[in-house]
mmCIF file of C-alpha atoms in Angstrom:
data_model
loop_
_atom_site.group_PDB
_atom_site.id
_atom_site.type_symbol
_atom_site.label_atom_id
_atom_site.label_comp_id
_atom_site.label_asym_id
_atom_site.label_seq_id
_atom_site.Cartn_x
_atom_site.Cartn_y
_atom_site.Cartn_z
ATOM 1 C CA MET A 272 -22.460 2.593 4.663
ATOM 2 C CA GLN A 273 -20.819 0.484 1.972
ATOM 3 C CA ALA A 274 -18.900 3.534 0.738
ATOM 4 C CA LEU A 275 -17.718 4.351 4.282
ATOM 5 C CA HIS A 276 -16.557 0.772 4.816
ATOM 6 C CA ALA A 277 -14.717 0.829 1.476
ATOM 7 C CA LEU A 278 -13.136 4.169 2.437
ATOM 8 C CA ARG A 279 -11.740 2.741 5.649
ATOM 9 C CA ALA A 280 -10.575 -0.549 4.126
ATOM 10 C CA GLU A 281 -9.210 0.738 0.808
ATOM 11 C CA VAL A 282 -7.929 4.213 1.650
ATOM 12 C CA PHE A 283 -7.589 4.893 5.379
ATOM 13 C CA GLY A 284 -6.077 1.517 6.230
ATOM 14 C CA PRO A 285 -3.264 1.510 3.627
ATOM 15 C CA VAL A 286 -2.488 5.239 3.880
ATOM 16 C CA PHE A 287 -2.416 5.370 7.666
ATOM 17 C CA ALA A 288 -0.378 2.162 7.861
ATOM 18 C CA ASP A 289 2.242 3.662 5.543
ATOM 19 C CA SER A 290 2.324 6.887 7.609
ATOM 20 C CA ALA A 291 2.148 5.200 11.046
ATOM 21 C CA GLY A 292 -1.156 6.913 11.761
ATOM 22 C CA ALA A 293 -3.544 5.595 14.408
ATOM 23 C CA ILE A 294 -7.313 6.164 14.435
ATOM 24 C CA ILE A 295 -8.052 7.102 18.051
ATOM 25 C CA LYS A 296 -11.715 8.031 17.661
ATOM 26 C CA SER A 297 -14.480 7.538 15.097
ATOM 27 C CA MET A 298 -17.519 9.833 15.100
ATOM 28 C CA GLY A 299 -19.493 8.075 12.376
ATOM 29 C CA ASP A 300 -18.886 10.693 9.692
ATOM 30 C CA GLY A 301 -15.479 11.768 10.949
ATOM 31 C CA TRP A 302 -12.229 10.422 12.378
ATOM 32 C CA LEU A 303 -9.577 11.649 14.763
ATOM 33 C CA VAL A 304 -6.165 10.307 13.714
ATOM 34 C CA GLU A 305 -2.852 10.678 15.525
ATOM 35 C CA PHE A 306 0.591 10.849 13.859
ATOM 36 C CA SER A 307 4.131 11.129 15.146
ATOM 37 C CA SER A 308 4.995 14.190 13.037
ATOM 38 C CA ALA A 309 3.479 17.044 11.065
ATOM 39 C CA VAL A 310 4.993 15.694 7.842
ATOM 40 C CA ALA A 311 3.407 12.267 8.341
ATOM 41 C CA ALA A 312 0.002 13.775 9.130
ATOM 42 C CA VAL A 313 -0.061 16.157 6.173
ATOM 43 C CA ASN A 314 1.307 13.602 3.748
ATOM 44 C CA ALA A 315 -1.417 11.146 4.791
ATOM 45 C CA ALA A 316 -4.117 13.818 4.517
ATOM 46 C CA MET A 317 -2.986 14.730 0.998
ATOM 47 C CA GLN A 318 -2.929 11.080 -0.077
ATOM 48 C CA VAL A 319 -6.447 10.468 1.213
ATOM 49 C CA GLN A 320 -7.846 13.580 -0.476
ATOM 50 C CA ASP A 321 -6.111 12.773 -3.752
ATOM 51 C CA ARG A 322 -7.526 9.242 -3.749
ATOM 52 C CA LEU A 323 -11.012 10.572 -3.025
ATOM 53 C CA ARG A 324 -10.908 13.095 -5.867
ATOM 54 C CA ASP A 325 -14.228 13.094 -7.732
ATOM 55 C CA HIS A 326 -15.589 10.242 -5.599
ATOM 56 C CA PRO A 327 -19.312 9.981 -6.447
ATOM 57 C CA THR A 328 -20.457 9.523 -2.835
ATOM 58 C CA ILE A 329 -17.982 10.840 -0.278
ATOM 59 C CA ALA A 330 -16.209 14.184 0.094
ATOM 60 C CA LEU A 331 -14.117 15.067 3.155
ATOM 61 C CA ARG A 332 -12.702 18.162 4.825
ATOM 62 C CA MET A 333 -9.531 17.832 6.891
ATOM 63 C CA GLY A 334 -7.892 19.902 9.605
ATOM 64 C CA VAL A 335 -4.389 19.321 10.992
ATOM 65 C CA HIS A 336 -2.868 20.814 14.137
ATOM 66 C CA MET A 337 0.109 19.870 16.296
ATOM 67 C CA GLY A 338 0.199 19.907 20.095
ATOM 68 C CA ASP A 339 -0.223 18.028 23.356
ATOM 69 C CA LEU A 340 -3.054 15.647 24.255
ATOM 70 C CA THR A 341 -4.595 14.600 27.553
ATOM 71 C CA ARG A 342 -5.412 10.900 27.659
ATOM 72 C CA THR A 343 -7.758 8.971 29.872
ATOM 73 C CA GLU A 344 -8.797 5.335 29.823
ATOM 74 C CA PHE A 345 -11.747 6.129 27.575
ATOM 75 C CA ASP A 346 -10.940 9.267 25.569
ATOM 76 C CA VAL A 347 -8.481 12.014 24.598
ATOM 77 C CA TYR A 348 -8.878 15.734 25.238
ATOM 78 C CA GLY A 349 -7.129 19.041 24.686
ATOM 79 C CA ASP A 350 -7.018 22.285 22.750
ATOM 80 C CA SER A 351 -4.981 20.549 20.039
ATOM 81 C CA ILE A 352 -7.984 18.373 19.167
ATOM 82 C CA ASN A 353 -10.357 21.336 19.352
ATOM 83 C CA ILE A 354 -8.196 23.403 17.016
ATOM 84 C CA ALA A 355 -7.886 20.545 14.494
ATOM 85 C CA SER A 356 -11.674 20.142 14.622
ATOM 86 C CA ARG A 357 -12.275 23.874 14.049
ATOM 87 C CA LEU A 358 -9.820 23.896 11.139
ATOM 88 C CA GLU A 359 -11.631 20.931 9.567
ATOM 89 C CA ALA A 360 -14.896 22.878 9.703
ATOM 90 C CA LEU A 361 -13.256 25.826 7.906
ATOM 91 C CA ALA A 362 -11.535 23.723 5.232
ATOM 92 C CA PRO A 363 -13.046 23.629 1.747
ATOM 93 C CA THR A 364 -14.728 20.421 0.637
ATOM 94 C CA GLY A 365 -11.988 18.099 -0.590
ATOM 95 C CA GLY A 366 -9.364 20.366 0.978
ATOM 96 C CA ILE A 367 -7.031 20.524 3.972
ATOM 97 C CA MET A 368 -6.532 23.395 6.420
ATOM 98 C CA ILE A 369 -3.467 23.339 8.679
ATOM 99 C CA SER A 370 -2.209 25.566 11.466
ATOM 100 C CA ASP A 371 0.972 27.602 11.279
ATOM 101 C CA ALA A 372 2.587 25.210 13.773
ATOM 102 C CA VAL A 373 2.060 22.354 11.311
ATOM 103 C CA PHE A 374 3.164 24.405 8.287
ATOM 104 C CA ALA A 375 6.439 25.282 10.043
ATOM 105 C CA GLY A 376 7.215 21.569 10.371
ATOM 106 C CA LEU A 377 6.741 20.705 6.683
ATOM 107 C CA ASP A 378 9.592 20.050 4.289
ATOM 108 C CA GLY A 379 10.130 21.693 0.924
ATOM 109 C CA THR A 380 8.159 19.035 -0.954
ATOM 110 C CA LEU A 381 4.901 19.558 1.001
ATOM 111 C CA SER A 382 4.815 23.248 1.934
ATOM 112 C CA PRO A 383 4.375 24.521 -1.684
ATOM 113 C CA SER A 384 1.023 22.694 -1.785
ATOM 114 C CA PHE A 385 -0.457 25.146 0.749
ATOM 115 C CA GLU A 386 -1.485 28.796 0.424
ATOM 116 C CA ALA A 387 -1.743 31.344 3.223
ATOM 117 C CA ALA A 388 -5.314 31.590 4.546
ATOM 118 C CA GLY A 389 -4.777 34.257 7.232
ATOM 119 C CA ALA A 390 -5.489 34.311 10.954
ATOM 120 C CA GLN A 391 -8.700 32.600 12.067
ATOM 121 C CA SER A 392 -10.658 33.237 15.251
ATOM 122 C CA LEU A 393 -11.756 29.817 16.434
ATOM 123 C CA LYS A 394 -14.565 29.051 18.867
ATOM 124 C CA LYS A 395 -13.354 28.694 22.491
ATOM 125 C CA ILE A 396 -9.723 29.232 21.423
ATOM 126 C CA PRO A 397 -8.420 32.441 23.046
ATOM 127 C CA ARG A 398 -5.880 33.439 20.377
ATOM 128 C CA PRO A 399 -6.294 33.630 16.583
ATOM 129 C CA VAL A 400 -4.626 30.775 14.696
ATOM 130 C CA THR A 401 -2.647 31.470 11.522
ATOM 131 C CA THR A 402 -3.743 28.997 8.856
ATOM 132 C CA TRP A 403 -2.709 27.539 5.520
ATOM 133 C CA VAL A 404 -4.978 25.765 3.069
ATOM 134 C CA ARG A 405 -4.747 23.233 0.270
ATOM 135 C CA THR A 406 -7.714 23.377 -2.096
ATOM 136 C CA PRO A 407 -8.848 20.644 -4.502
ATOM 137 C CA ASP A 408 -7.034 20.709 -7.831
ATOM 138 C CA THR A 409 -8.452 18.291 -10.372
ATOM 139 C CA THR A 410 -5.585 18.881 -12.802
ATOM 140 C CA THR A 411 -3.136 17.269 -10.347
ATOM 141 C CA ALA A 412 -5.394 14.503 -9.145
ATOM 142 C CA ARG A 413 -3.645 11.173 -8.846
ATOM 143 C CA ALA A 414 -6.874 9.244 -9.121
ATOM 144 C CA SER A 415 -10.336 9.783 -10.536
ATOM 145 C CA GLY A 416 -13.532 7.983 -9.741
ATOM 146 C CA THR A 417 -13.475 5.374 -7.007
ATOM 147 C CA PHE A 418 -9.895 4.414 -6.148
ATOM 148 C CA ALA A 419 -8.720 4.155 -9.761
ATOM 149 C CA GLN A 420 -6.352 1.409 -10.843
ATOM 150 C CA THR A 421 -2.796 2.366 -11.700
ATOM 151 C CA SER A 422 -1.684 1.444 -15.193
ATOM 152 C CA SER A 423 1.620 -0.361 -15.453
ATOM 153 C CA ALA A 424 3.489 -2.671 -17.783
ATOM 154 C CA PHE A 425 4.132 -4.955 -14.806
ATOM 155 C CA PRO A 426 1.504 -7.463 -13.645
ATOM 156 C CA VAL A 427 -1.321 -5.985 -11.565
ATOM 157 C CA LEU A 428 -2.531 -7.405 -8.246
ATOM 158 C CA THR A 429 -5.880 -6.298 -6.802
ATOM 159 C CA ILE A 430 -6.235 -6.992 -3.079
ATOM 160 C CA MET A 431 -9.887 -7.253 -2.106
ATOM 161 C CA PRO A 432 -10.713 -5.951 1.403
ATOM 162 C CA VAL A 433 -10.883 -8.841 3.861
ATOM 163 C CA ILE A 434 -14.458 -10.150 3.935
ATOM 164 C CA ASN A 435 -15.805 -10.305 7.476
ATOM 165 C CA ASN A 436 -19.399 -10.907 8.558
ATOM 166 C CA ASP A 437 -18.768 -10.559 12.293
ATOM 167 C CA THR A 438 -20.109 -7.265 13.703
ATOM 168 C CA ARG A 439 -17.756 -7.080 16.693
ATOM 169 C CA ALA A 440 -15.465 -4.039 16.550
ATOM 170 C CA GLU A 441 -12.334 -6.005 17.449
ATOM 171 C CA VAL A 442 -12.941 -8.479 14.616
ATOM 172 C CA GLN A 443 -13.591 -5.669 12.121
ATOM 173 C CA ASP A 444 -10.423 -3.888 13.253
ATOM 174 C CA THR A 445 -8.486 -7.119 12.677
ATOM 175 C CA ALA A 446 -9.980 -7.463 9.183
ATOM 176 C CA ASP A 447 -9.105 -3.847 8.332
ATOM 177 C CA GLY A 448 -5.580 -4.321 9.676
ATOM 178 C CA LEU A 449 -5.075 -7.465 7.607
ATOM 179 C CA THR A 450 -6.225 -5.630 4.478
ATOM 180 C CA ALA A 451 -3.847 -2.723 5.081
ATOM 181 C CA ASP A 452 -0.879 -4.978 5.906
ATOM 182 C CA LEU A 453 -1.422 -7.140 2.815
ATOM 183 C CA GLY A 454 -1.410 -3.983 0.708
ATOM 184 C CA THR A 455 1.801 -2.785 2.362
ATOM 185 C CA TYR A 456 3.650 -6.106 1.954
ATOM 186 C CA PHE A 457 2.653 -6.733 -1.664
ATOM 187 C CA GLY A 458 3.027 -3.042 -2.518
ATOM 188 C CA SER A 459 6.749 -3.217 -1.699
ATOM 189 C CA ILE A 460 7.418 -5.640 -4.578
ATOM 190 C CA ASN A 461 9.076 -3.768 -7.439
ATOM 191 C CA TRP A 462 7.718 -5.970 -10.242
ATOM 192 C CA LEU A 463 4.086 -5.959 -9.086
ATOM 193 C CA THR A 464 1.585 -3.096 -9.301
ATOM 194 C CA THR A 465 -0.618 -3.492 -6.219
ATOM 195 C CA HIS A 466 -3.766 -1.691 -5.128
ATOM 196 C CA ILE A 467 -6.641 -2.352 -2.742
ATOM 197 C CA SER A 468 -10.133 -2.251 -4.215
ATOM 198 C CA SER A 469 -13.532 -3.769 -3.537
ATOM 199 C CA ALA A 470 -14.277 -3.710 -7.280
ATOM 200 C CA GLU A 471 -13.691 -6.925 -9.199
ATOM 201 C CA ALA A 472 -10.457 -6.686 -11.151
ATOM 202 C CA ALA A 473 -11.065 -6.433 -14.879
ATOM 203 C CA GLN A 474 -7.640 -7.897 -15.529
ATOM 204 C CA GLY A 475 -4.600 -9.067 -13.632
ATOM 205 C CA TYR A 476 -4.271 -11.081 -10.456
ATOM 206 C CA SER A 477 -6.542 -10.769 -7.431
ATOM 207 C CA LEU A 478 -6.215 -11.719 -3.761
ATOM 208 C CA ARG A 479 -9.471 -12.554 -1.979
ATOM 209 C CA PRO A 480 -9.172 -13.045 1.812
ATOM 210 C CA THR A 481 -12.039 -14.086 4.103
ATOM 211 C CA LEU A 482 -11.943 -13.804 7.901
ATOM 212 C CA ARG A 483 -14.294 -16.089 9.839
ATOM 213 C CA ALA A 484 -14.899 -15.729 13.578
ATOM 214 C CA ARG A 485 -16.511 -18.150 15.991
ATOM 215 C CA ALA A 486 -16.514 -16.852 19.565
ATOM 216 C CA GLU A 487 -12.784 -16.226 20.218
ATOM 217 C CA ARG A 488 -11.495 -18.285 17.286
ATOM 218 C CA LEU A 489 -10.388 -16.724 13.986
ATOM 219 C CA ARG A 490 -9.680 -18.306 10.614
ATOM 220 C CA LEU A 491 -8.248 -16.470 7.605
ATOM 221 C CA GLU A 492 -8.644 -18.068 4.182
ATOM 222 C CA THR A 493 -6.814 -16.465 1.264
ATOM 223 C CA ARG A 494 -7.190 -17.390 -2.388
ATOM 224 C CA PRO A 495 -5.154 -15.622 -5.092
ATOM 225 C CA HIS A 496 -6.672 -15.808 -8.584
ATOM 226 C CA ALA A 497 -4.844 -15.672 -11.912
ATOM 227 C CA PRO A 498 -6.063 -13.313 -14.667
ATOM 228 C CA ASP A 499 -8.138 -16.148 -16.150
ATOM 229 C CA GLY A 500 -9.918 -16.632 -12.809
ATOM 230 C CA THR A 501 -8.251 -19.874 -11.734
ATOM 231 C CA VAL A 502 -7.142 -20.208 -8.115
ATOM 232 C CA ILE A 503 -3.331 -20.246 -7.912
ATOM 233 C CA TRP A 504 -3.196 -21.556 -4.346
ATOM 234 C CA THR A 505 -5.093 -21.484 -1.064
ATOM 235 C CA HIS A 506 -3.797 -20.432 2.344
ATOM 236 C CA LYS A 507 -5.517 -21.033 5.704
ATOM 237 C CA SER A 508 -4.443 -19.886 9.154
ATOM 238 C CA ASP A 509 -6.131 -20.024 12.573
ATOM 239 C CA SER A 510 -5.765 -17.854 15.658
ATOM 240 C CA THR A 511 -7.707 -16.331 18.553
ATOM 241 C CA LEU A 512 -8.738 -12.758 19.291
ATOM 242 C CA ASP A 513 -6.280 -12.582 22.198
ATOM 243 C CA GLU A 514 -3.385 -13.395 19.849
ATOM 244 C CA ALA A 515 -4.685 -11.408 16.861
ATOM 245 C CA PHE A 516 -1.979 -8.704 16.857
ATOM 246 C CA ASP A 517 1.000 -11.072 16.772
ATOM 247 C CA TRP A 518 -0.826 -13.477 14.445
ATOM 248 C CA GLN A 519 -1.641 -10.653 12.017
ATOM 249 C CA ASP A 520 2.049 -9.901 11.440
ATOM 250 C CA THR A 521 2.947 -13.567 11.046
ATOM 251 C CA VAL A 522 0.134 -14.581 8.717
ATOM 252 C CA VAL A 523 0.505 -11.550 6.438
ATOM 253 C CA ALA A 524 4.251 -12.166 6.081
ATOM 254 C CA ALA A 525 3.608 -15.839 5.263
ATOM 255 C CA ILE A 526 0.966 -14.981 2.647
ATOM 256 C CA ALA A 527 3.169 -12.320 1.056
ATOM 257 C CA ASP A 528 6.316 -14.468 0.976
ATOM 258 C CA TYR A 529 4.607 -17.495 -0.505
ATOM 259 C CA GLY A 530 2.236 -15.466 -2.656
ATOM 260 C CA THR A 531 4.941 -13.478 -4.422
ATOM 261 C CA GLY A 532 6.759 -16.659 -5.407
ATOM 262 C CA ARG A 533 3.633 -18.348 -6.741
ATOM 263 C CA THR A 534 2.514 -15.206 -8.557
ATOM 264 C CA LEU A 535 5.939 -14.859 -10.176
ATOM 265 C CA GLU A 536 5.803 -18.507 -11.255
ATOM 266 C CA ALA A 537 2.318 -18.041 -12.733
ATOM 267 C CA GLU A 538 3.334 -14.849 -14.541
ATOM 268 C CA THR A 539 6.539 -16.288 -16.008
ATOM 269 C CA SER A 540 4.586 -19.346 -17.176
ATOM 270 C CA ARG A 541 2.267 -16.993 -19.046
ATOM 271 C CA ILE A 542 5.199 -15.040 -20.475
ATOM 272 C CA ALA A 543 6.925 -18.241 -21.605
ATOM 273 C CA ALA A 544 4.210 -18.684 -24.225
ATOM 274 C CA ILE A 545 5.176 -15.350 -25.848
ATOM 275 C CA PRO A 546 7.931 -15.436 -28.500
ATOM 276 C CA GLU A 547 11.100 -13.998 -26.972
ATOM 277 C CA ALA A 548 11.423 -11.432 -29.744
ATOM 278 C CA GLN A 549 8.105 -9.917 -28.603
ATOM 279 C CA LEU A 550 8.977 -9.565 -24.916
ATOM 280 C CA THR A 551 8.783 -6.068 -23.402
ATOM 281 C CA ALA A 552 11.435 -4.703 -21.053
ATOM 282 C CA GLU A 553 9.227 -5.508 -18.056
ATOM 283 C CA LYS A 554 8.611 -9.076 -19.198
ATOM 284 C CA CYS A 555 12.337 -9.570 -19.809
ATOM 285 C CA MET A 556 13.010 -8.416 -16.245
ATOM 286 C CA LEU A 557 10.473 -10.892 -14.836
ATOM 287 C CA MET A 558 11.978 -13.714 -16.863
ATOM 288 C CA GLY A 559 15.412 -12.699 -15.594
ATOM 289 C CA ILE A 560 14.250 -12.817 -11.958
ATOM 290 C CA MET A 561 12.793 -16.269 -12.414
ATOM 291 C CA ALA A 562 15.548 -17.747 -14.592
ATOM 292 C CA TRP A 563 18.369 -18.027 -12.028
ATOM 293 C CA ARG A 564 16.521 -19.841 -9.237
ATOM 294 C CA ASP A 565 18.377 -23.161 -9.608
ATOM 295 C CA PHE A 566 21.804 -21.394 -9.362
ATOM 296 C CA SER A 567 23.270 -23.281 -12.322
ATOM 297 C CA HIS A 568 25.762 -21.831 -14.797
ATOM 298 C CA ALA A 569 23.190 -21.891 -17.566
ATOM 299 C CA SER A 570 20.504 -20.216 -15.465
ATOM 300 C CA PHE A 571 22.823 -17.352 -14.450
ATOM 301 C CA THR A 572 23.740 -16.794 -18.086
ATOM 302 C CA ARG A 573 20.094 -16.829 -19.165
ATOM 303 C CA SER A 574 19.101 -14.478 -16.322
ATOM 304 C CA VAL A 575 21.722 -11.805 -16.976
ATOM 305 C CA GLY A 576 20.880 -12.014 -20.675
ATOM 306 C CA PHE A 577 17.229 -11.192 -19.946
ATOM 307 C CA HIS A 578 18.187 -8.270 -17.678
ATOM 308 C CA ASP A 579 20.575 -6.954 -20.328
ATOM 309 C CA ARG A 580 17.740 -7.048 -22.875
ATOM 310 C CA ALA A 581 15.438 -5.222 -20.434
ATOM 311 C CA ILE A 582 18.010 -2.446 -19.949
ATOM 312 C CA ALA A 583 18.622 -2.166 -23.702
ATOM 313 C CA ALA A 584 14.872 -1.856 -24.337
ATOM 314 C CA LYS A 585 14.293 0.675 -21.523
ATOM 315 C CA PRO A 586 17.570 2.299 -20.365
ATOM 316 C CA ASP A 587 15.841 4.343 -17.622
ATOM 317 C CA MET A 588 14.220 1.349 -15.857
ATOM 318 C CA ALA A 589 16.081 1.398 -12.531
ATOM 319 C CA ASP A 590 14.627 -1.912 -11.320
ATOM 320 C CA ALA A 591 16.194 -3.781 -14.248
ATOM 321 C CA TYR A 592 19.644 -2.444 -13.267
ATOM 322 C CA ALA A 593 19.073 -3.373 -9.615
ATOM 323 C CA GLU A 594 17.862 -6.895 -10.358
ATOM 324 C CA GLY A 595 20.636 -7.402 -12.900
ATOM 325 C CA LEU A 596 23.286 -6.378 -10.371
ATOM 326 C CA ILE A 597 21.898 -8.833 -7.819
ATOM 327 C CA VAL A 598 22.163 -11.664 -10.326
ATOM 328 C CA LEU A 599 25.660 -10.675 -11.433
ATOM 329 C CA MET A 600 26.960 -10.442 -7.873
ATOM 330 C CA ALA A 601 25.424 -13.810 -7.022
ATOM 331 C CA ALA A 602 26.885 -15.333 -10.178
ATOM 332 C CA ARG A 603 30.341 -13.976 -9.427
ATOM 333 C CA SER A 604 30.323 -15.370 -5.885
ATOM 334 C CA MET A 605 28.722 -18.739 -6.688
ATOM 335 C CA THR A 606 30.069 -19.712 -10.081
ATOM 336 C CA SER A 607 33.097 -19.215 -12.301
ATOM 337 C CA ASN A 608 30.914 -19.257 -15.403
ATOM 338 C CA PRO A 609 32.958 -17.458 -18.094
ATOM 339 C CA GLU A 610 29.804 -16.579 -20.044
ATOM 340 C CA ILE A 611 28.865 -13.859 -17.521
ATOM 341 C CA GLN A 612 32.196 -12.068 -17.825
ATOM 342 C CA PRO A 613 31.093 -9.814 -20.725
ATOM 343 C CA TYR A 614 28.272 -8.565 -18.494
ATOM 344 C CA MET A 615 30.576 -8.151 -15.492
ATOM 345 C CA ALA A 616 32.857 -5.968 -17.593
ATOM 346 C CA LYS A 617 30.044 -3.398 -17.836
ATOM 347 C CA ILE A 618 30.021 -2.824 -14.065
ATOM 348 C CA PRO A 619 32.547 -0.539 -12.338
ATOM 349 C CA GLN A 620 34.563 -2.821 -10.067
#
C-alpha cells in the first residue's frame, strides 16, 4: 500500500499533470486515465514505465486506445475502454500496447519506440485490432530503482509528497494535486533540479508539506530545508474543501514564487564562501542571477561578469546565455553604465 501511494504521489501525479491526464477511475491495482490526444497519452505512459524501471515492488502493463466514451453521473462506458483494457492484458510486463488508431496519431519522436505486434482478436470486440508494442529496454532506462534522483551541477530540490492523515478521498486528492503542482512549478526553474520522492534527500534542499484537515477546514504547512537540515522559512495557508481547487492554484504559486527566491538566496550565500576562482559554470550563473537584484551600476557589471565567466567555462550551457541576455537587456534599458558595453558588443544588435 505504501508503494502504491508513492506511485500515485511521485509518478502518476507529476506525469499526468504535465500531460493534462485525468484519472477517471481507480480499480485498486489499475487506473483508467483520459487524455486529450494520442501523443499525450503515449508520452505519459512511456514516462511512467521508464520511471518504474526495475522497481522492486511494482510492475505495470499499459494499454492505450483512442475513441468515444459514454459518460453517466457515476461512470464511463464504451468499446474504447474495453479495447484499452484488453490491450493492457496483452502487454508485456513493464510494456505498453497501443492500437493502430493510436499509432497513426503519434509523431516521429514516439512512433519509433513501438514495434508491430499484429492483429489481435479481443474478447467481445467484433473486429480484430491491429496493435503495436513497446517492450521494456533496460539499456535506455531513464531511472533505476525507486524514482532515482537526477544528477546535476545545479542545486537539487526534493519535494516530499504532501503528508496527509485524513482518509477522505477528497482530502487525499487535494494532497496529491498539491504534490504534483509543486513539482510542476519548481520543475520549471532552469537553475534548480527538482524531483518528487518520499525518500529523505541525501543532499540538497528539501520541501516538506503537511496538509491538516478538520471537518471542512484545511491547513497547508510547508517547510523548505537547506542541505544542512535547517529550515529556510515556513509557509502556512488555510482554506476549506469547497474552495480547495482555487486555493490549490493560489497557494502553490505563492509557495513557488517565494520559495525560489529564498532558495536562491540560501544557495548564493553558500556559494559566496567559495573562492571565486573555484566557481563552476553553474555556480557562476547562480551568482549572476542574484547579483543584479538591486539594479545598481555595480550590480549589473558584476552580474554580466559572472554570466560571461559561466559561458567561457561551459560554452554549450544555453541557460547561461539566456540569463546573461536578460541582464544585458535590463542593464541597457535601466542604466548607461559604460562598463557593460564590452559585453553588449558581443550581442548582434
